[in-house]
Structure formats: C-alpha cells, structure tokens
XYZ file of C-alpha atoms in Angstrom:
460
model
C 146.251 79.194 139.230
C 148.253 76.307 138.905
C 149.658 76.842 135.338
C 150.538 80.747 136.299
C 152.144 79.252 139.508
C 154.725 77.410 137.454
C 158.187 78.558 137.851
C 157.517 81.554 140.103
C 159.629 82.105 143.636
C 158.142 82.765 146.686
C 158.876 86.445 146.152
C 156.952 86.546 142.727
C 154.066 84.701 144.099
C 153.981 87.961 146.835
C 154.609 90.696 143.834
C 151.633 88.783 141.690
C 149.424 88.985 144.726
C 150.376 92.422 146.071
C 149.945 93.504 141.950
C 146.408 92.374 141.809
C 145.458 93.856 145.406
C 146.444 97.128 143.912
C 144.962 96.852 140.727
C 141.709 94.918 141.399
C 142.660 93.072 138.402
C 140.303 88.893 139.198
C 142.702 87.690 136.203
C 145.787 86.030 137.857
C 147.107 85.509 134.578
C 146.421 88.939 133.003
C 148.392 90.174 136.484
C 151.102 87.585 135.936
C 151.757 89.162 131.539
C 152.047 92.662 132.953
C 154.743 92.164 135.315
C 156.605 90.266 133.394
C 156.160 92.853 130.881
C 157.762 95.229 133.485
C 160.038 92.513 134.350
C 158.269 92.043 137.950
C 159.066 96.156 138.509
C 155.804 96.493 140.550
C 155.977 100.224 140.724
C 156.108 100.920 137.558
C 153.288 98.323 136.817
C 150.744 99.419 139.167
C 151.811 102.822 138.405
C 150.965 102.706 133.960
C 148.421 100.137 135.051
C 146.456 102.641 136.985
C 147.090 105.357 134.757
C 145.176 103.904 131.865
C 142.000 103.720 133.545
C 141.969 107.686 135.297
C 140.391 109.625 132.018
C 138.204 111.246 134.354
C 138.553 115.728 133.950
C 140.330 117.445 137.301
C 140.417 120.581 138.478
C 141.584 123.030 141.430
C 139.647 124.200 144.035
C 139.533 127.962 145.342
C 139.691 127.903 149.036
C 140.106 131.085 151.562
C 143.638 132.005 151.360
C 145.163 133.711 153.873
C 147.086 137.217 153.210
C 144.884 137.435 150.187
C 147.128 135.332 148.099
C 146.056 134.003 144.904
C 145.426 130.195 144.397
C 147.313 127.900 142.081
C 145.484 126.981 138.741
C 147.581 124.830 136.813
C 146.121 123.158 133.805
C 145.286 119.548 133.374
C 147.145 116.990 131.385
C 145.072 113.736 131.143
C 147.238 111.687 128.353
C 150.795 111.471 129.357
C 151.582 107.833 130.349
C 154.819 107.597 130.297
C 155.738 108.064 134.186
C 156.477 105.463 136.938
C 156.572 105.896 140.672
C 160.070 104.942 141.889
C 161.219 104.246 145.535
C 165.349 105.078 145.882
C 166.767 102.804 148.179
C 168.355 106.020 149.602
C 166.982 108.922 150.851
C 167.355 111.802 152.291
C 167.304 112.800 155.990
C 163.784 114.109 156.045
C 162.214 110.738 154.740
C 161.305 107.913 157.428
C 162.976 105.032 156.350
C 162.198 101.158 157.544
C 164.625 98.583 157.666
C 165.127 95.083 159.010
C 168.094 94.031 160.833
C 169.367 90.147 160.031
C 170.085 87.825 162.472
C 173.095 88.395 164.933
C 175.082 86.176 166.613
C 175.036 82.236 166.476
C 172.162 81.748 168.289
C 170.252 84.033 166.342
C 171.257 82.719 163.566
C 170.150 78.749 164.819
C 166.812 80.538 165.595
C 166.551 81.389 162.598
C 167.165 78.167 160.651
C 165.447 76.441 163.030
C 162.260 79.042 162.394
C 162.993 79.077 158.564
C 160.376 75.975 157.690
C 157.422 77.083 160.386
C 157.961 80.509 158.791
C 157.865 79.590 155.338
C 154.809 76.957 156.073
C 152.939 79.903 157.716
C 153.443 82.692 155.251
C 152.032 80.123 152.701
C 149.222 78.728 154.828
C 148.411 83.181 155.633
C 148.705 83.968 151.772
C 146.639 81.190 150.788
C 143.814 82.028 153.536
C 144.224 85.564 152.549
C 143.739 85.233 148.909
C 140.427 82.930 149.883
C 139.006 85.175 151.714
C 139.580 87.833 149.094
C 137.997 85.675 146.722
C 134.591 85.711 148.675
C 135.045 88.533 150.878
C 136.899 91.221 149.091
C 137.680 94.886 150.162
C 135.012 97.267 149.453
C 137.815 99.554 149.184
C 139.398 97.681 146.249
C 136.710 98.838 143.479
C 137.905 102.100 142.415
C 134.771 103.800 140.522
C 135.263 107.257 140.790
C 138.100 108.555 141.743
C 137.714 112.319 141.784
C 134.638 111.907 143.351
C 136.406 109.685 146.379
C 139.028 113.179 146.774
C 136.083 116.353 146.697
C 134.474 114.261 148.875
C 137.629 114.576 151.347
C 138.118 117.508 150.454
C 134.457 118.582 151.575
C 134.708 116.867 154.858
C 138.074 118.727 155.541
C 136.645 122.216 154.842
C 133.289 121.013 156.755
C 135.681 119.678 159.919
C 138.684 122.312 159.734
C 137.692 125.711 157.822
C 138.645 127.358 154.895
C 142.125 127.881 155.779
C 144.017 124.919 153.860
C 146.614 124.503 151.013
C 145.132 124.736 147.752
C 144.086 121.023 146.825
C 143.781 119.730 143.884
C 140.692 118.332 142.354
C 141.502 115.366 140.518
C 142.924 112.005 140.509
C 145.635 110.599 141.826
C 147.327 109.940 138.533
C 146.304 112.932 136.842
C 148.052 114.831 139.779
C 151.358 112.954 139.066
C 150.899 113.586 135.478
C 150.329 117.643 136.179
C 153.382 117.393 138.265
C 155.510 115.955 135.663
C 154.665 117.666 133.163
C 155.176 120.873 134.974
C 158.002 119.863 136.788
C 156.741 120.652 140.362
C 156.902 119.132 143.262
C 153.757 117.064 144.396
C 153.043 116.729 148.350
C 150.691 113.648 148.339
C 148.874 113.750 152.245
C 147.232 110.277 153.321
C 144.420 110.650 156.028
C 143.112 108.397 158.126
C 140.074 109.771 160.270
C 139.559 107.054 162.628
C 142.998 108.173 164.156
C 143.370 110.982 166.511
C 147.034 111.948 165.182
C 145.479 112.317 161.629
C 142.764 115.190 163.215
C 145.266 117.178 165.298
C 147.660 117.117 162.278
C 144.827 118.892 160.047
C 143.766 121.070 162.655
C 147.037 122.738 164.025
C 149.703 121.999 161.464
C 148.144 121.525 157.830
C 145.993 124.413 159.102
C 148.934 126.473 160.494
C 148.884 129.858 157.986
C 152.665 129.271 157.961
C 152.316 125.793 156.261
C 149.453 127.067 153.982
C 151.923 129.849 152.715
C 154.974 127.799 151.759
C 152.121 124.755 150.308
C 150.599 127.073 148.464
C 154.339 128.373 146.828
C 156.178 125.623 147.005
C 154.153 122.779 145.690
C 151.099 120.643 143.892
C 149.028 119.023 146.869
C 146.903 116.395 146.648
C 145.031 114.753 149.326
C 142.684 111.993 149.989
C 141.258 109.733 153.478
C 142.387 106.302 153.080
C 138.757 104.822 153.780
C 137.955 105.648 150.427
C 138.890 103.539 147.329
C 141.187 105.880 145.601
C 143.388 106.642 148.963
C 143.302 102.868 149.503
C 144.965 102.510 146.345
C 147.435 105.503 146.865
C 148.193 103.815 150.249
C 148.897 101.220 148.435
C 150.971 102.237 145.780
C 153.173 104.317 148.337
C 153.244 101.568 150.941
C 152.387 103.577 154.156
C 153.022 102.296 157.235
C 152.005 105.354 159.549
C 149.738 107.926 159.505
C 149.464 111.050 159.036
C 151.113 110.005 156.092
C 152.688 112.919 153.947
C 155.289 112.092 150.570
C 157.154 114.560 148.360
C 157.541 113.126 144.351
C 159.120 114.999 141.936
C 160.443 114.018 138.432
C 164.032 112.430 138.831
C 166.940 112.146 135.623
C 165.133 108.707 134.703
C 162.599 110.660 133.801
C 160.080 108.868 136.039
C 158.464 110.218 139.440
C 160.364 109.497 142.552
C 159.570 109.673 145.939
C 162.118 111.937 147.433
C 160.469 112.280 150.843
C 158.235 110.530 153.384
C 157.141 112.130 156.047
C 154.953 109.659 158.844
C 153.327 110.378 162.034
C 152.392 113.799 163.670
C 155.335 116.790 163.592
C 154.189 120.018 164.051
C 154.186 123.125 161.634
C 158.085 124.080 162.126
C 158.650 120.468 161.479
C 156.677 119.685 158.667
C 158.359 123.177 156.367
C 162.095 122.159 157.776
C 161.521 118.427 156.165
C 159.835 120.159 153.544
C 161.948 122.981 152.705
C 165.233 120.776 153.035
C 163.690 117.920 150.472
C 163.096 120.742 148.273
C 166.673 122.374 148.372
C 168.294 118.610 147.784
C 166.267 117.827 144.846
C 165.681 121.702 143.407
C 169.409 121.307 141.340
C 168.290 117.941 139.634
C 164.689 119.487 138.886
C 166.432 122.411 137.439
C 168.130 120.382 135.182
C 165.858 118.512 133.651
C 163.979 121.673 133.154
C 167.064 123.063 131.058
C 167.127 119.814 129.527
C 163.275 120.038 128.816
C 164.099 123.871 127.443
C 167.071 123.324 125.543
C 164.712 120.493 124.062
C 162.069 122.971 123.389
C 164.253 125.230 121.832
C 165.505 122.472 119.501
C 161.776 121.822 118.440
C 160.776 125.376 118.209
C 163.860 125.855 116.036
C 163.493 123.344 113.483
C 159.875 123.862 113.470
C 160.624 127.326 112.290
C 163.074 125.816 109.777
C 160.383 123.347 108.526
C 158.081 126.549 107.889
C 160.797 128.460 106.376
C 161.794 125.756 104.414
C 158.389 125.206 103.486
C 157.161 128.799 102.556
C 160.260 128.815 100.541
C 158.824 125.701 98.511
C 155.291 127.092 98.447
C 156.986 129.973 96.662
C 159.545 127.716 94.188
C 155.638 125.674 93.238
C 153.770 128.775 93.024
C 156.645 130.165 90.781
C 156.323 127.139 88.995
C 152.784 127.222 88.254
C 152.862 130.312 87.223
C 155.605 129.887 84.707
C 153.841 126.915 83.421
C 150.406 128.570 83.324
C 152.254 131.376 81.069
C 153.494 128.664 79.062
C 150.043 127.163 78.508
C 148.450 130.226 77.552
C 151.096 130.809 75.350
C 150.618 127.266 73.995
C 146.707 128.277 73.460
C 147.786 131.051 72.108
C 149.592 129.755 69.127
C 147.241 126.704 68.962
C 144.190 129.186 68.593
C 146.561 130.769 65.427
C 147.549 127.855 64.034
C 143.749 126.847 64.118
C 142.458 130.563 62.695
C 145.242 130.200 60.287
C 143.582 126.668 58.904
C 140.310 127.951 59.078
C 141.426 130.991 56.920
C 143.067 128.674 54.593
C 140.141 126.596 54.429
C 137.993 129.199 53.874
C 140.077 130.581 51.557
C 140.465 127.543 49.521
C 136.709 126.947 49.548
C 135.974 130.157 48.271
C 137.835 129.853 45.430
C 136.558 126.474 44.572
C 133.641 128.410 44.382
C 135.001 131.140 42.269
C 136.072 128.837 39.934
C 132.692 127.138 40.214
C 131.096 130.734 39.288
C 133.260 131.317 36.852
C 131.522 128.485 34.607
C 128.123 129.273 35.447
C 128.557 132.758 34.194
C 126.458 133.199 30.906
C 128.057 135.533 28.022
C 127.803 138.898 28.147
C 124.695 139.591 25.263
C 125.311 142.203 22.393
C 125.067 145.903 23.183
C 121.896 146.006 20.440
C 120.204 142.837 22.071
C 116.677 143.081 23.407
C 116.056 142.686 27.007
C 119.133 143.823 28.066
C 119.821 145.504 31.326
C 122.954 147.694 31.554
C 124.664 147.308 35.321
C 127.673 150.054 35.750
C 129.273 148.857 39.144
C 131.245 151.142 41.496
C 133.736 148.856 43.648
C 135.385 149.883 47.482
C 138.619 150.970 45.329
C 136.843 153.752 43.231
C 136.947 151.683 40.019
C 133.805 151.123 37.726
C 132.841 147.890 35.802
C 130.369 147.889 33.164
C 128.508 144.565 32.488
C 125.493 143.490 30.616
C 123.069 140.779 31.417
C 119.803 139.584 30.410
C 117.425 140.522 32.374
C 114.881 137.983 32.405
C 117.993 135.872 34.046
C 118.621 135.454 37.701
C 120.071 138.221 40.097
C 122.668 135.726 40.739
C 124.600 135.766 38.082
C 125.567 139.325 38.997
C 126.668 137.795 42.158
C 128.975 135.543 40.574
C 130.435 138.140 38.345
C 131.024 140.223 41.399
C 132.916 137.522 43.004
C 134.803 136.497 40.371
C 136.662 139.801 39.582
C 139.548 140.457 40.953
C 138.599 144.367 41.796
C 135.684 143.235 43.894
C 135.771 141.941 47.592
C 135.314 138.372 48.724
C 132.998 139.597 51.504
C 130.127 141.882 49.893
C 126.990 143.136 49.196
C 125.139 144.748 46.375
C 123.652 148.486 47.046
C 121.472 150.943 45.100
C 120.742 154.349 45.785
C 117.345 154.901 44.215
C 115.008 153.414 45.731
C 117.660 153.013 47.954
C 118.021 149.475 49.236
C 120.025 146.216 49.127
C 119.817 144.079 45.943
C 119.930 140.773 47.103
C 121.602 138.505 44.833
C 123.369 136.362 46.688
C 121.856 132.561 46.607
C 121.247 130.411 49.600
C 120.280 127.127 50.510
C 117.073 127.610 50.701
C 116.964 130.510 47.939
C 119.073 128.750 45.412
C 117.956 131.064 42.575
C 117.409 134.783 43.352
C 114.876 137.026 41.752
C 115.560 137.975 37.955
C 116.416 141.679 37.262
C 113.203 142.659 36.284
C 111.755 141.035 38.858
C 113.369 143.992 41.147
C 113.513 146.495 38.728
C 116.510 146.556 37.162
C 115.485 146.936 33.345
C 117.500 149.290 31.408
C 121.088 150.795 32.681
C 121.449 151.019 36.073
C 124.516 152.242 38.831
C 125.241 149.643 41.805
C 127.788 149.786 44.378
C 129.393 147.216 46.222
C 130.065 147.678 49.706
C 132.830 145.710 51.291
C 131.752 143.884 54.498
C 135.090 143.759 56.156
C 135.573 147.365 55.170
C-alpha cells in the first residue's frame, strides 16, 4: 500500500478507493495500472472494467401489455467494449443536479481555513477506518456473481408485488443493456429501487404502473431495472452515483461515441411528471442521436459499397484466373499433344529402323534359290495385297522361315503380314519367335510340290 501510495493526491487516493469499491478488485495495485491507464477517468474505468466480466446471455421478458401492444425484442450484443459511461457537467432541465456552494464572505472563509486541517485529518482518519473495515468486514453486496440472475429476480418480485402491467424489462445485465442500447442507438431508462423505502413502492405502484407511462416506455425506450440490495444494482448505484431514490437515468450514445447520461431523474414525481422529463430529454438529445445514426448509415453504406466492389472486383479476377487456366490447360494439352507425336514419330522411326536391320539381316540368311530340275523342291507361287504374283523355290526339307524372310525382304510384300492357304485352308506359320526360333520345314506342313500362298496385309 505504501509503494502504490507514492506520489498520489488526496483526490487519487479517493478515485483508487472509490475504483476498487466498484470493481471488487483486493489488488490496490492492479486498481492503481487501470486508472492510470484511463488517466484516473473513473467512468470510463469502472465502466470497460465491468464490461469484461458480463459474458453472461440476456434476454426480454413478455409481460401483459396493455392495449394489446406488442413487446420489444431487440437482439443481444454481448462483445462490444468499446463504450464508457460519461457524466456532462451540464445538463438539461429534467436532470437533478447537486452542487456545492464555496465559502462566502470573510468569515466563512476563516472558518474554513481554520476547519481545513481537522477536515483533512478526519477524512484521512474516516478513509483509513473505512478501508479497514472493508478489509475484514466487506459488503456482501460487493461480490457480483450473477448478474442476470440479481435483475429476474427483481423483476419477479415486481410482477409478484405490482402485476403484470409494467414496461417491458429487459433480461440481462447491466452492461449488456448499455451495449444493446448503443449498438441500436436507443435510449436506455436505467430505474434504481430501493424496497426498504416507501417512495420507491408508491413510485412502482401508481406511476411506473400508470398505463400512460407503460405506453410511452414501451415506445420510447430500452428499460432496465434492478433493487439496489442486490449486488448488480449496488454496482449500478455505484457507477451512476445515486443520491436519492426512486432513482431513474436516461443514457443514450453522445458524438464521443460513448454513453452519456443525459437525464437523472430522483425522488417520487408522478406519471405526468415522469413522461414530461422524459419526453423533453428525449426531444433535446433525439437531433444528436439522429446524427450519429446518419453517420452510422452513411458508414454502412460506405462498407456495403466497397464490399460489393471487393466482390465485383473479385468475381472479375476469379474469371481473368479461370480464363487463365483454361488457356493454359489448352496449351498443355496441346503440348501433350505434340509430345505424344513427336514420341509416335520416334517410335515409328525406331521401329522402322529396326525392321530393316532385320531385313538386311534376312537378306543374308536367305539360301539360293535351287535349280528348277532339283530334287526335293517345293514350288511356292505367292499372291501379294497389290495383285502381283512371285514365284520362288525352296528346299523343302528347309525351315518355313526362310519363306518368311523372303516375304519380308521384297519390296512388293508388306512389313506387317501373314502367310495364308486356301486348301486346307489355314495360316502357315512361318514366322520365328523367341521361343520358336526355327519353324517347321515345308514338308513338315505339307507343302511338297507347287503350291499358291497369299499374303494378307495386317494393317490392311
């Protein structure tokens, strides 16, 4: 305490105090870092302070409305934390304002220097005592564990004490009723209620009640209520620094862009009261809330517009890559395309070039055509695709293969072929193999005197 008491005034020694009543933060140096993060604003300390810890869903209740009107059902907005509750140091005539008056005169004036040390001594002595007796006996008040629970239960007791004729309330948090508000630019009547106090149960009964006041609630505004005994209207109490009750304020969201209280309304007033304050507070803040809502539109508009740009400019580049991909998938299928020739033209060329290496291979192995008076002689006329006929003459105790080789060799025959016969009719298999190196001999098949073949082009 003593290191985050050095270099503090009097005033921020009250602010780091207050701070950590409203907050419930035990950490005097934790409470000290956030308002000087804030620069000692305390509102708009408590204020984000509090909003980090309501995460808690909200949502409206359906009472009995009179004239069959329909109730409000705004939807919730739980994230938003960018808001602060401010306090103008001027406000309008419907909002009870407190002020001090300084000393007047010279006598006051000696009273008060003369008081100034006694004062000072006492406030110290009282803030000390007070933040002992916090230490050891604290509020019950201060432990803010459920807040929506802390306002259904209010607003249970209200319906159970005063009917079903009410403003719509709504079920949540404090802070998620200020973030609602904000975010949907509406006015937000915040109502403080103290039971123990007889002003606070005539109040509910004949003018919150009043059908007249539900009507122009129920239009007009978000409301959000909550009895003061309870942790979470301790802490609004707080927050808002009431003084009297029946405490009712009016917050709306200002040019700074942060929630301001525009009107406080303490102590009882009756129905016609309560909508002339109301109504009035409304009409001198309705121009600056319709202006940030043009401001919030115009934004809108900005964002909806160059979102659709972004898409349009985006669709347009979809198109450009699909165009793109398609022009280079072409261009790879036409690169296949001529790869696949260029490699069919090889192979050809291969084959081509391996066939006749084997031409000229056959070409050698070719024996000499025997006499025309030689014994075992066969006589093989040949009838080629082209209509032509070749006579040749072989032994025929040699190998069927041989006739292959002549086949291939002349330049009348096909390179693709086979040898046919038409009685028996059947294929003469002379071509050898791997594993058939050496065909039959033409006797072997039958061939033995002069015979007619045809060859029969493959490809044909």
């Amino acid at each position: 305490m003593e290191d985050d008491g050095v270099d503090l005034s009097g005033e921020q020694v009250e602010k780091l105090i207050h701070f950590q009543d409203l907050t419930m933060i035990e950490d005097l140096h934790r409470c000290k870092v956030i308002l000087e993060r804030y620069q000692w604003n305390i509102e708009s300390a408590v204020t984000d302070t509090l909003n980090e810890r309501d995460v808690v869903d909200a949502h409206f209740t359906t009472p009995v409305q009179p004239n069959n009107t329909e109730p409000r059902m705004p939807s919730m907005n739980l994230t938003p934390r960018d808001q602060h509750l401010s306090f103008p140091a001027i406000f309008s005539s419907s909002v009870y304002v407190t002020t001090s008056s300084g000393p007047q005169g010279v006598v006051q004036w000696i009273s008060y220097a003369f008081m100034l040390p006694f004062r000072y001594f006492f406030t110290t002595v009282f803030n000390i005592l007070k933040f002992a007796y916090r230490l050891f006996w604290p509020d019950p008040r201060q432990n803010v564990t459920d807040p929506v629970g802390d306002v259904m239960a209010f607003i249970n007791k209200f319906k159970d004490d005063f009917g079903n004729t009410h403003p719509v309330f709504y079920q949540g948090s404090y802070s998620q009723a200020i973030n609602d508000a904000k975010r949907e630019l509406r006015f937000l009547l915040v109502y403080l209620h103290d039971d123990s106090l007889r002003n606070s149960m005539v109040f509910c009964r004949e003018t919150l009640c009043n059908p007249n006041v539900v009507n122009f609630i129920n239009s007009k505004v978000l409301f959000w209520a909550c009895n003061v005994s309870s942790p979470e209207g301790y802490r609004v109490s707080r927050t808002i620094r009431v003084i009297k009750y029946p405490f009712l304020s009016l917050i709306v969201l200002r040019e700074n862009n942060s929630m301001t209280v525009v009107a406080r309304i303490e102590g009882l007033v009756d129905s016609q009261e309560l909508i002339r304050r109301l109504q009035r507070a409304i009409e001198v803040n309705e121009q600056a809330v319709t202006s940030i809502r043009r401001e919030r539109e115009r934004r809108n508009a900005d964002k909806e517009l160059r979102e659709q740009q972004d898409q349009a400019y985006y669709a347009s580049l979809k198109a450009d890559q699909e165009k793109d991909r398609k022009k280079q998938e072409a261009q790879r299928i036409i690169e296949e395309q001529e790869l696949e020739k260029r490699e069919q033209a090889a192979a050809s060329n291969r084959l081509l070039m391996e066939l006749e290496k084997e031409k000229d291979e056959a070409r050698v192995l070719i024996p000499p055509e025997p006499p025309a008076n030689a014994e075992d002689t066969v006589r093989i006329i040949l009838t080629v695709p082209s209509g032509a006929h070749l006579e040749r003459r072989f032994n025929k105790h040699t190998s069927l293969k041989y006739l292959y080789y002549f086949i291939l060799c002349h330049e009348s025959c096909p390179d693709d072929f086979k040898v046919l016969m038409n009685f028996p009719k059947g294929e003469i298999c002379c071509i050898p193999t791997k594993d058939g190196p050496d065909p039959p001999t033409f006797s072997e098949v039958g061939l033995d005197k002069s015979v007619r073949l045809f060859v029969h082009d493959n490809q044909a």
